[in-house]
CSV table of C-alpha atoms and ligand atoms in Angstrom, one decimal:
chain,number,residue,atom,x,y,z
U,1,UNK,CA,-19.6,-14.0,-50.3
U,2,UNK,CA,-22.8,-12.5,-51.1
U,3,UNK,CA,-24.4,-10.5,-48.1
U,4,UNK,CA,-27.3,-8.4,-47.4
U,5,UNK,CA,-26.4,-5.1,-45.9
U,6,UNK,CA,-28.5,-2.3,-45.0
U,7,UNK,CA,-27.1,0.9,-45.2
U,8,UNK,CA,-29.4,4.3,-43.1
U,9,UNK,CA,-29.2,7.4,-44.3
U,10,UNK,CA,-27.5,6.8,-47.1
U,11,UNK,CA,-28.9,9.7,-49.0
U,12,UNK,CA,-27.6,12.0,-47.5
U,13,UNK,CA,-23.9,13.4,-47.0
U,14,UNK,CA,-21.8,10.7,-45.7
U,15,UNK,CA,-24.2,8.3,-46.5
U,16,UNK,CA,-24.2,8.8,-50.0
U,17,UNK,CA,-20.3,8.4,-50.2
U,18,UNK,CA,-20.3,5.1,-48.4
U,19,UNK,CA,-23.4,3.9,-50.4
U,20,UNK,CA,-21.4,4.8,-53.7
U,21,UNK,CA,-18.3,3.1,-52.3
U,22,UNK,CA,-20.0,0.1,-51.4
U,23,UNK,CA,-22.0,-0.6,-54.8
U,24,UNK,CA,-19.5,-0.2,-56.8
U,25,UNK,CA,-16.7,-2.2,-55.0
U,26,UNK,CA,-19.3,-5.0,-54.0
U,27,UNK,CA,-21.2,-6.0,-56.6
U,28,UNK,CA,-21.6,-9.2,-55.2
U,29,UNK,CA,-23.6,-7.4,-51.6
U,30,UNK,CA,-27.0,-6.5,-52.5
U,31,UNK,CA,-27.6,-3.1,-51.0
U,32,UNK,CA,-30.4,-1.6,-49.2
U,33,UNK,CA,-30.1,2.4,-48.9
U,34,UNK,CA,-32.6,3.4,-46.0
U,35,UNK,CA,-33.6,6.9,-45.9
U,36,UNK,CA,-36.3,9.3,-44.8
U,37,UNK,CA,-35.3,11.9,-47.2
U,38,UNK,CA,-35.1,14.8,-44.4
U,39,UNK,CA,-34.2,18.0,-45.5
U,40,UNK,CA,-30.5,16.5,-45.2
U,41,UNK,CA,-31.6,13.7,-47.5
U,42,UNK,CA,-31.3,14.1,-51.4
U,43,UNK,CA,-31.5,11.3,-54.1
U,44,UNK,CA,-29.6,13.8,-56.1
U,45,UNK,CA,-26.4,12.5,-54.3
U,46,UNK,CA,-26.8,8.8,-55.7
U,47,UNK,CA,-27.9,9.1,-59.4
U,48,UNK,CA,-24.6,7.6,-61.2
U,49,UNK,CA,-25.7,4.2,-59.1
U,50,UNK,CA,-29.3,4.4,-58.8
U,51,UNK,CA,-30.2,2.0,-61.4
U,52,UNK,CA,-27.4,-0.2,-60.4
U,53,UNK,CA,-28.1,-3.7,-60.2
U,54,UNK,CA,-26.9,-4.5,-56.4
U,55,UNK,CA,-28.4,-1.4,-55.3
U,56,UNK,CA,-32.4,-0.6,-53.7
U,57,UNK,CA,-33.6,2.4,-52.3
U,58,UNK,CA,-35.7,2.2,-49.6
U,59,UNK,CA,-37.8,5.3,-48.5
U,60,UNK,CA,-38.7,5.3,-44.4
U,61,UNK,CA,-37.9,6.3,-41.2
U,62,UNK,CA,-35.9,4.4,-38.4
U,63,UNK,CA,-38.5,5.7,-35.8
U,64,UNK,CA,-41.0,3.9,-37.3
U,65,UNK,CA,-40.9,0.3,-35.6
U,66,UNK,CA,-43.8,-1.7,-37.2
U,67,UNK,CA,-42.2,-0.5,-40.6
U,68,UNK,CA,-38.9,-1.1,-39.4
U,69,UNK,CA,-39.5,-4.9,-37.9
U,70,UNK,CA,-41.5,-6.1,-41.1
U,71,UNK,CA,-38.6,-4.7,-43.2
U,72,UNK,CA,-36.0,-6.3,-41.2
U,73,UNK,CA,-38.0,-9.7,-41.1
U,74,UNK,CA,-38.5,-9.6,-45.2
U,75,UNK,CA,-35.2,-9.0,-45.6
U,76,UNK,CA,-32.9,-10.7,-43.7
U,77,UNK,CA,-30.2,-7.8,-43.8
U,78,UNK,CA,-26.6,-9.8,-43.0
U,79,UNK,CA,-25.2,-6.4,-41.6
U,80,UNK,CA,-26.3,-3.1,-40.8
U,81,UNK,CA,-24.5,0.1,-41.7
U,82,UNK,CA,-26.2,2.9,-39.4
U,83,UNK,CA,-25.3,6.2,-40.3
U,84,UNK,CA,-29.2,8.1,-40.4
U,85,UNK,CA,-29.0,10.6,-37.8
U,86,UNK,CA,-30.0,14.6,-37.2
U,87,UNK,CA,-26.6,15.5,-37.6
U,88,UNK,CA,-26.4,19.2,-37.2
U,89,UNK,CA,-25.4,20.9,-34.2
U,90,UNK,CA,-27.2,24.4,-34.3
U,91,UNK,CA,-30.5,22.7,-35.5
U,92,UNK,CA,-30.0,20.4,-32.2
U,93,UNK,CA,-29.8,23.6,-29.9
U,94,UNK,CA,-33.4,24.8,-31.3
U,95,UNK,CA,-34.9,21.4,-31.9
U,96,UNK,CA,-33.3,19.0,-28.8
U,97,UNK,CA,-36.1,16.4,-29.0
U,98,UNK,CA,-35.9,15.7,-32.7
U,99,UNK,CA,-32.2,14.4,-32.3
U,100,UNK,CA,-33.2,12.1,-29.1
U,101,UNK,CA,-36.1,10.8,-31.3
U,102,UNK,CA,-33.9,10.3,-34.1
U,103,UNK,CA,-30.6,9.7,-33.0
U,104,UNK,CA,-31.1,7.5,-29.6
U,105,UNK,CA,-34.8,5.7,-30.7
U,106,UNK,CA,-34.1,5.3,-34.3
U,107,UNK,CA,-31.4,3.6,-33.3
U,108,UNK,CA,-32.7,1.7,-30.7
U,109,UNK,CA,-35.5,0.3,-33.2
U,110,UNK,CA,-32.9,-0.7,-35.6
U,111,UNK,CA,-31.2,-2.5,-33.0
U,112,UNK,CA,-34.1,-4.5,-31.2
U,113,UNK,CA,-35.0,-5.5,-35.4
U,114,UNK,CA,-31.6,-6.7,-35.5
U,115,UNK,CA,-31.8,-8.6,-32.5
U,116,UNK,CA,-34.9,-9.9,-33.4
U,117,UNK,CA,-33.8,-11.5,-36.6
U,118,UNK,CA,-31.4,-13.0,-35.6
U,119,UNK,CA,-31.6,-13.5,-31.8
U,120,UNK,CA,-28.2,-15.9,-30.6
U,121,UNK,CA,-27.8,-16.9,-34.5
U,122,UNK,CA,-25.0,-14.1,-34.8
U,123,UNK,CA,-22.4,-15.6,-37.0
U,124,UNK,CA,-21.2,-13.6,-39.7
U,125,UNK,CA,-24.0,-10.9,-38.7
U,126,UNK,CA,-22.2,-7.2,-37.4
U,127,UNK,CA,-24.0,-4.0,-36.3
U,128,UNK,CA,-21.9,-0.9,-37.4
U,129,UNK,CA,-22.8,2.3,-36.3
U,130,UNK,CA,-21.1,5.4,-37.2
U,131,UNK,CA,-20.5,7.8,-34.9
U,132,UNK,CA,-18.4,11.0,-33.7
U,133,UNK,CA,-15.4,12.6,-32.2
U,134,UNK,CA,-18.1,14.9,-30.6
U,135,UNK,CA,-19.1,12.6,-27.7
U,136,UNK,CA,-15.9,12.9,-25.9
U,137,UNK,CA,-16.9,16.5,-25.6
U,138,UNK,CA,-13.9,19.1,-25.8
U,139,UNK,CA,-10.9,19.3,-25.4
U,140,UNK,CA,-8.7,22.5,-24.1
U,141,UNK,CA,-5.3,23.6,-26.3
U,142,UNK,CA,-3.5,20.1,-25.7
U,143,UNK,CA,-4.2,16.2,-25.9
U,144,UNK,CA,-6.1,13.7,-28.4
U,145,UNK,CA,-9.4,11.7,-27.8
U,146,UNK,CA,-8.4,8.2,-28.0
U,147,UNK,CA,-10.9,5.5,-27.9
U,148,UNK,CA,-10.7,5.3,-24.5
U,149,UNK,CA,-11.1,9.0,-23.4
U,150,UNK,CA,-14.3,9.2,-21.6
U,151,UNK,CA,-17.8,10.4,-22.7
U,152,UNK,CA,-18.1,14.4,-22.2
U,153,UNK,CA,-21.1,15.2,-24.7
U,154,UNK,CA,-21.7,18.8,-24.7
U,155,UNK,CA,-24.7,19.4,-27.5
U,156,UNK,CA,-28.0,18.2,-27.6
U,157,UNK,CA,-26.7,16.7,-31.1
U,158,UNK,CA,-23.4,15.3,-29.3
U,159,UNK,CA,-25.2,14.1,-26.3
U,160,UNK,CA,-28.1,12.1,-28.6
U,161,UNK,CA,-24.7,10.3,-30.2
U,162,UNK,CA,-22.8,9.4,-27.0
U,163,UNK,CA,-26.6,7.5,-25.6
U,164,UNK,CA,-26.9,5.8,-29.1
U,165,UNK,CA,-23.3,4.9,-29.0
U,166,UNK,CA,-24.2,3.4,-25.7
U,167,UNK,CA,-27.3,1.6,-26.7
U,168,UNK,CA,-25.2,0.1,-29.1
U,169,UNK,CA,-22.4,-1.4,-26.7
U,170,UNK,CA,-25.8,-2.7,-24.2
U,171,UNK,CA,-26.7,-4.8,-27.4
U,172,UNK,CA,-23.5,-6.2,-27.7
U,173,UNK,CA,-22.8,-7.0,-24.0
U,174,UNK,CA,-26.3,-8.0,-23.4
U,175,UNK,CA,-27.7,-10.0,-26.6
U,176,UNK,CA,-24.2,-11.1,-27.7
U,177,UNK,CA,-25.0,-8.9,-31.0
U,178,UNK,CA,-21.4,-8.7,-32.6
U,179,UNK,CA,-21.0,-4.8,-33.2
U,180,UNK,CA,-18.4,-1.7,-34.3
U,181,UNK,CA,-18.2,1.6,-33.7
U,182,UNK,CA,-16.5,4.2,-35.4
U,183,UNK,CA,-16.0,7.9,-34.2
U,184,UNK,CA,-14.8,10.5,-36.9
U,185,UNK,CA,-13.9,13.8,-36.9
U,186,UNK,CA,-15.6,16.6,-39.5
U,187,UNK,CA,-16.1,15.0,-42.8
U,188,UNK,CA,-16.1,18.1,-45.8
U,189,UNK,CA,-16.4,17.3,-49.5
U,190,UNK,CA,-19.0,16.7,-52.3
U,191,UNK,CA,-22.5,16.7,-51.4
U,192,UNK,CA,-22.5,18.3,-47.8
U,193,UNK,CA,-25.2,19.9,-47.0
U,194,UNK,CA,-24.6,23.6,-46.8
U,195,UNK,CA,-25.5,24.4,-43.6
U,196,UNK,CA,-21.7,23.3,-42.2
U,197,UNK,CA,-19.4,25.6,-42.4
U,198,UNK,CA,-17.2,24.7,-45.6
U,199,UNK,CA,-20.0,24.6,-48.3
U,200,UNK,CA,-22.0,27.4,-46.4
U,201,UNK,CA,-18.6,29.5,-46.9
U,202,UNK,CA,-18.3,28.3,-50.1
U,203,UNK,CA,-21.9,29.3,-51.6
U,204,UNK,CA,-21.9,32.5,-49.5
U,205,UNK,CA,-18.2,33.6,-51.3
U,206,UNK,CA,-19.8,32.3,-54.8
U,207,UNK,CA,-22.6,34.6,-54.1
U,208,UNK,CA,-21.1,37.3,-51.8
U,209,UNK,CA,-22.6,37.0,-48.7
U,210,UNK,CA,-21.5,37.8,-45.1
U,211,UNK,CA,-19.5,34.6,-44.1
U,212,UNK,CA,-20.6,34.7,-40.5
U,213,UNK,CA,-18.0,33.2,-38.0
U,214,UNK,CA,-18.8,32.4,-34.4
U,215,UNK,CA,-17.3,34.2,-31.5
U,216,UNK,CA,-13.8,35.1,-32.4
U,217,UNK,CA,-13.2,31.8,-34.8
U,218,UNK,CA,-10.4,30.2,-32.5
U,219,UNK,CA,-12.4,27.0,-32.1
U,220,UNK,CA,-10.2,24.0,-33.4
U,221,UNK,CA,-11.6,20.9,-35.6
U,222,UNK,CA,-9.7,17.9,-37.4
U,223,UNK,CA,-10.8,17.7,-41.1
U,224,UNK,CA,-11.2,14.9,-43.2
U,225,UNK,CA,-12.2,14.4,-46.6
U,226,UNK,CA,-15.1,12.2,-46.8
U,227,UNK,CA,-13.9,9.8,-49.7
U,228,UNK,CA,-11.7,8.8,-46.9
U,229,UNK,CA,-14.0,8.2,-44.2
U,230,UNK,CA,-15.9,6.2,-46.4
U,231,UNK,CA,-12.7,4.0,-46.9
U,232,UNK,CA,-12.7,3.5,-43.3
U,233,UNK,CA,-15.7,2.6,-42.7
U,234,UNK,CA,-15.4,0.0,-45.7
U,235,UNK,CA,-12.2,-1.5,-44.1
U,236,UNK,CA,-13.8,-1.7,-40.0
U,237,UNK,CA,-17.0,-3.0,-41.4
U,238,UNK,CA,-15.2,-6.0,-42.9
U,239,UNK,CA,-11.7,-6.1,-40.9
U,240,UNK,CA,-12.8,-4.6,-37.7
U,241,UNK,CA,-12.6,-6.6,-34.5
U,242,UNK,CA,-16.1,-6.9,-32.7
U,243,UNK,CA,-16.7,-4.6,-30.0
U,244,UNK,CA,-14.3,-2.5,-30.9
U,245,UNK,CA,-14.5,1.5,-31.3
U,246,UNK,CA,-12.2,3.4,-34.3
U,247,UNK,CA,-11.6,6.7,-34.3
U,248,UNK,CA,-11.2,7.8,-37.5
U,249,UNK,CA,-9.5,11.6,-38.1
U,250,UNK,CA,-7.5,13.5,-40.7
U,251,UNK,CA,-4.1,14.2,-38.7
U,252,UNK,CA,-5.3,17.3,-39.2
U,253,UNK,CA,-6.4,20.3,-37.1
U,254,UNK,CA,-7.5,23.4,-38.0
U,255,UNK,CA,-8.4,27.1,-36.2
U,256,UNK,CA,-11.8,27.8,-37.8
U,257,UNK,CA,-10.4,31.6,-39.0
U,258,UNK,CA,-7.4,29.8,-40.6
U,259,UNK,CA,-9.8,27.7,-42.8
U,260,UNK,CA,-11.9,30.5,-43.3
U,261,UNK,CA,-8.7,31.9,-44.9
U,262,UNK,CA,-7.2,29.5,-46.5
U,263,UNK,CA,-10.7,28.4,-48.5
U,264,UNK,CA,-11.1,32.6,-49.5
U,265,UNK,CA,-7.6,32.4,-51.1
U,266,UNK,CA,-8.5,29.3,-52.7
U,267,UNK,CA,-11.9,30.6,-53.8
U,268,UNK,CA,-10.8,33.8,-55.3
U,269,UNK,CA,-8.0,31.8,-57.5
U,270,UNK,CA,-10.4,29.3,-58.8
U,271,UNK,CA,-13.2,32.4,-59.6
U,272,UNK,CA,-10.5,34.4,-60.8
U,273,UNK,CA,-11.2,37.6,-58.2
U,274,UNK,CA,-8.6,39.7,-56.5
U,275,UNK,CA,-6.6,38.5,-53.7
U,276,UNK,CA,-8.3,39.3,-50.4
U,277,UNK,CA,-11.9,39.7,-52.1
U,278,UNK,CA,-13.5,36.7,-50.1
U,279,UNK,CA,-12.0,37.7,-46.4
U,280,UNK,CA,-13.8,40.8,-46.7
U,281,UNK,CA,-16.7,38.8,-46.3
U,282,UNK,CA,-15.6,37.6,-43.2
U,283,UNK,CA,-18.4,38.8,-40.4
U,284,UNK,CA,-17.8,37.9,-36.8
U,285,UNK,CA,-21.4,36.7,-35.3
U,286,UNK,CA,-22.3,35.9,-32.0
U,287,UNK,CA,-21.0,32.4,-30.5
U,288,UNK,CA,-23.0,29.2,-30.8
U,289,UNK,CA,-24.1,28.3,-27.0
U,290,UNK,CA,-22.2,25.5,-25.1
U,291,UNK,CA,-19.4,25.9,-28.2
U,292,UNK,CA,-16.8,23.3,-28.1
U,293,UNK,CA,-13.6,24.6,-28.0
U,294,UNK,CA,-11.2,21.9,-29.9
U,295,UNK,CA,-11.7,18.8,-31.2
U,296,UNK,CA,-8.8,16.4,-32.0
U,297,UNK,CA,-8.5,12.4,-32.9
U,298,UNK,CA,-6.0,10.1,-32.4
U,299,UNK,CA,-6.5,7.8,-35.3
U,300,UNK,CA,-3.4,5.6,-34.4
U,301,UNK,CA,-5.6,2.7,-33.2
U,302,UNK,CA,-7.1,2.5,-37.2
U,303,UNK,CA,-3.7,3.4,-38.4
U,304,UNK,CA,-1.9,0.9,-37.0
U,305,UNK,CA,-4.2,-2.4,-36.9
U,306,UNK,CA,-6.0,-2.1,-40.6
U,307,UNK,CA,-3.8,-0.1,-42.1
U,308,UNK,CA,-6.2,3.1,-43.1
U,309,UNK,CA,-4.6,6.5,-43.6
U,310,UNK,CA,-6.2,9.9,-45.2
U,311,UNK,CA,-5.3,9.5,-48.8
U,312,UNK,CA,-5.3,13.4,-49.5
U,313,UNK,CA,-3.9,16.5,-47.9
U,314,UNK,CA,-6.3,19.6,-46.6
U,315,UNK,CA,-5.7,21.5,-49.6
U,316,UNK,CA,-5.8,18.9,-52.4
U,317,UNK,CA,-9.1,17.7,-50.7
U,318,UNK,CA,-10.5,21.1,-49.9
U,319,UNK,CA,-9.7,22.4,-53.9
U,320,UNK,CA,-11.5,19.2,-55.1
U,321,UNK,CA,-14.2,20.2,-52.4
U,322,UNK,CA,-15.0,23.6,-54.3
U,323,UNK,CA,-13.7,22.4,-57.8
U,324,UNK,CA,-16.7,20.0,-57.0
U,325,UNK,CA,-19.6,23.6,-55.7
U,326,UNK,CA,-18.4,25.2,-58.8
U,327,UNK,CA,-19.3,22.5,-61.0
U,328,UNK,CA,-22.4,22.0,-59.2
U,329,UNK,CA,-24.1,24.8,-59.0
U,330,UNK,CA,-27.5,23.5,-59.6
U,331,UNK,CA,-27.2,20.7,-57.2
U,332,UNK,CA,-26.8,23.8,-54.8
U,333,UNK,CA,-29.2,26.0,-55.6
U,334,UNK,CA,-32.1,23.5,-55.9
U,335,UNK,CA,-31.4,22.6,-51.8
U,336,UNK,CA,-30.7,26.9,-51.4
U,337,UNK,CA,-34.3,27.3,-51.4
U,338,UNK,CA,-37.7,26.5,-49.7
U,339,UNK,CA,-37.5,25.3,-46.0
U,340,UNK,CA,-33.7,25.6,-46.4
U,341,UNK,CA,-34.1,29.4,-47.1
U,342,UNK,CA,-36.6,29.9,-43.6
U,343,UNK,CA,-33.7,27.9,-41.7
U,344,UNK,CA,-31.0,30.3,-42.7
U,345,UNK,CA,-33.2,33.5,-41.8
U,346,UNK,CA,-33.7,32.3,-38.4
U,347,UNK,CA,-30.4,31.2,-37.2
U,348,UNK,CA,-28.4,34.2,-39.1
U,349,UNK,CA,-30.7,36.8,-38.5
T,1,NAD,P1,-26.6,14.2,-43.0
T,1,NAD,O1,-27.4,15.1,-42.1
T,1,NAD,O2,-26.0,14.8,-44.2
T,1,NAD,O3,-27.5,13.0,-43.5
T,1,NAD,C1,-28.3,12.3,-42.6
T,1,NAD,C2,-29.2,11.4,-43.4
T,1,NAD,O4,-30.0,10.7,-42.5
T,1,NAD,C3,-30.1,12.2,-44.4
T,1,NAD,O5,-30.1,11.6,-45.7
T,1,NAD,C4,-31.5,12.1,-43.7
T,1,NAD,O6,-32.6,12.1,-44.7
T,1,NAD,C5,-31.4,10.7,-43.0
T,1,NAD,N1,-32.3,10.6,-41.9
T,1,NAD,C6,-32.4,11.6,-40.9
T,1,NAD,N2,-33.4,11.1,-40.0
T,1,NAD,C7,-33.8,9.9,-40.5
T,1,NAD,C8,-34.8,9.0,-40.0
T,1,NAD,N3,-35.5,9.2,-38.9
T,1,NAD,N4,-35.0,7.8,-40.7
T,1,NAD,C9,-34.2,7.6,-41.8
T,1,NAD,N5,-33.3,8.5,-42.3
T,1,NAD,C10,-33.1,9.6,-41.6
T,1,NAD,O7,-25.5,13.6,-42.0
T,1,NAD,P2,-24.0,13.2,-42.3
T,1,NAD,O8,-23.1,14.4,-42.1
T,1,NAD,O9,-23.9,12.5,-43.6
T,1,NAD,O10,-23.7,12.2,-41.1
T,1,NAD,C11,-24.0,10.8,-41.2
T,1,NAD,C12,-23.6,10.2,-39.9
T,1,NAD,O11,-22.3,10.3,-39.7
T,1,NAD,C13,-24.4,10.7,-38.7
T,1,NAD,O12,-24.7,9.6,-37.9
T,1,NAD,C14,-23.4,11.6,-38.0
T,1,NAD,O13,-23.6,11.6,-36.7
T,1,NAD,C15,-22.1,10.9,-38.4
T,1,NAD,N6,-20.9,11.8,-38.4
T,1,NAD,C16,-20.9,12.9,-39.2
T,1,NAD,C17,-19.8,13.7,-39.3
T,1,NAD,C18,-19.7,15.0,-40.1
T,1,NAD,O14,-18.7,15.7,-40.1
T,1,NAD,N7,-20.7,15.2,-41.0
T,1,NAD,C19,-18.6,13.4,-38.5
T,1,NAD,C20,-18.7,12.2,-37.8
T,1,NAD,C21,-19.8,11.4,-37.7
T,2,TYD,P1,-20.0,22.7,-38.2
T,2,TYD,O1,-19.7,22.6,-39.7
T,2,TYD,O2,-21.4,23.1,-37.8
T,2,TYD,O3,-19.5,21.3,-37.5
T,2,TYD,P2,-19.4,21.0,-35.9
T,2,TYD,O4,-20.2,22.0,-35.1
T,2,TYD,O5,-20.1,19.7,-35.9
T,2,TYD,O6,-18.0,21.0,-35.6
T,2,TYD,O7,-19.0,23.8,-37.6
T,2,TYD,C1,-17.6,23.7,-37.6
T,2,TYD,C2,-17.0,24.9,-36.9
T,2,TYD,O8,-17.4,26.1,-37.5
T,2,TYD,C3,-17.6,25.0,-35.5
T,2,TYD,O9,-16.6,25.4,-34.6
T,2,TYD,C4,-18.7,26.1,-35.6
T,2,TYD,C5,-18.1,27.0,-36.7
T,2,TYD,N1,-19.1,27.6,-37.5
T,2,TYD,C6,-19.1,29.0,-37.7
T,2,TYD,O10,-18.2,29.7,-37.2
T,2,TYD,N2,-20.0,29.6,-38.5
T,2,TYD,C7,-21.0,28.9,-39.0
T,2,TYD,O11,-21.9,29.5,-39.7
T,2,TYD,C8,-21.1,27.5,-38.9
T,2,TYD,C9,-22.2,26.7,-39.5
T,2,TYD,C10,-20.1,26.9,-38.1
């Protein structure tokens, strides 16, 4: 059936993925890629499909609601794939009131357009929004956040998430909009903007810099490689029941300093360097504020009912992670630069 779905921020790291995913497996979807081209955002990302024929970019901001209500009533979007967001924690501890604008307005705008469209004419019409494991808040050395653990949000960024993840359920109970949400754990792989820690690490080991690791590392994450969140999202947008949440995760948790270690023995094969070259690097820096301790998904719910599972292990994704910033290089240094260069200064100074 042919549909017209919208797709935010698809430029920049997830984004880009699910964009990708959806043009080439849909050709029958026309798809919109909405995108303010932040510092996070980069056309770069998309050009194998850019001159694809299902496929328009769409430069603008979801904070802007006069833009975003014309656009909505021109095109009629069937469904609405909402993934533009300030997505970086340490930027949301200096900058709090850019990740509420961004994160809880944009997405309020999208959702009153929505709603507007289409007002009680909901059939085959879904809201998705994408989300993460972050708004539970943390966890201590045990347990799993299931879809029905409670909100905790500890970060500006995590607490900007948990309000638009809110906003989202209101629309649902309150206009009848037929919704999903999704709640994933890290995402790493091609394209990530290097201010997270895997490609920072990696492009500070390629160019031997200090690889500086928050208060003594033992913070805990669940991994997943991003081709496979972008499978997820593919099968809840189109087999997911409305209302419901999905947490998405890779089964797979890991002490920061023990991915710090495991990605310098993998680095210094693949760059042909001396065992132990790249954990001399290693640099302990002073803790982010309000750092979560652990996070950890049960993805049983997604497992179980459609079926999805992470189709590659930590180190089979995280070697095609770097195999990918070693063939790359130019993709990084043209974002290593500018603004981007005034960023790192200030928070690692
Ligand atoms: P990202 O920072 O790489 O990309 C965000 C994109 O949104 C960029 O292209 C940016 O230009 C765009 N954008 C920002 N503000 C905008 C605005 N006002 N209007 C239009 N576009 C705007 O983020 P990401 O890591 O790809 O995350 C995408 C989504 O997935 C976010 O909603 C994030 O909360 C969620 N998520 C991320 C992770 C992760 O590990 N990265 C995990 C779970 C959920
Ligand atoms: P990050 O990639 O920023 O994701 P999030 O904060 O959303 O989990 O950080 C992942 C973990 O790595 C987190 O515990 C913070 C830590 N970290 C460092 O130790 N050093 C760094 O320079 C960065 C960016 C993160």
């Amino acid at each position: 059936m042919s549909k017209k779905i919208l797709i935010t921020g698809g430029a920049g790291f997830i984004g880009s993925h699910v964009v990708r995913l959806f043009v080439n497996t849909y050709p029958e979807y026309q798809i919109y890629n909405l995108d303010a081209l932040t510092y996070a955002g980069n056309l770069e990302n998309l050009t194998d499909i850019e001159n694809a024929s299902n496929y328009t970019f769409l430069k603008g901001d979801i904070t802007d609601e006069s833009y975003i209500n014309d656009l909505f009533e021109k095109n009629q979007f069937d469904g609405v794939i909402h993934l533009a967001a300030e997505s970086h924690v340490d930027r949301s501890i200096t900058d709090p009131l850019a990740f509420a604008k961004t994160n809880i307005l944009g997405t309020m705008i999208l959702l009153n357009a929505f709603k507007n469209l289409w007002q009680d004419q909901w059939q085959d019409k879904l809201f998705y929004h994408v989300s993460t494991d972050e708004v539970y808040g943390t966890l201590g050395e045990t347990g799993l956040f299931t879809e029905t653990t409670s909100y905790d949000p500890n970060s500006p960024y995590s607490a900007s998430k948990a309000s638009s993840d809110h906003f989202v359920r209101a629309y649902g109970e309150t206009y009848g909009m037929p919704y999903v949400i999704s709640n994933c754990s890290n995402n790493y792989g091609a394209n990530q903007f290097p201010e997270k820690l895997i490609p920072l690490f990696i492009n500070n080991i390629i160019n031997n810099k200090a690889l500086p690791v928050y208060g003594d590392g033992k913070y805990t994450r669940d991994w997943l490689y991003v081709v496979d969140h972008a499978i997820a999202i593919d099968l809840v947008f189109h087999k997911g029941e409305n209302e419901e949440t999905y947490n998405i995760g890779g089964f797979n948790e890991w002490q920061n300093i023990d991915l710090i270690k495991l990605l310098c023995v993998q680095m210094d094969e693949k760059l042909g360097r001396g065992k132990g070259t790249s954990e001399q690097l290693i640099t302990y820096v002073k803790d982010r504020p309000g750092h979560d301790l652990r996070y950890a998904i049960d993805a049983s719910k997604i497992n179980q009912e459609l079926g999805w599972k992470p189709s590659v292990t930590f180190e089979q994704g995280l070697s095609k992670t770097i195999d990918w910033y070693l063939s790359n290089t130019v993709w990084m240094e043209r974002i290593v630069s500018g603004a981007y260069e005034d960023y790192y200064k200030k928070q690692y100074k």
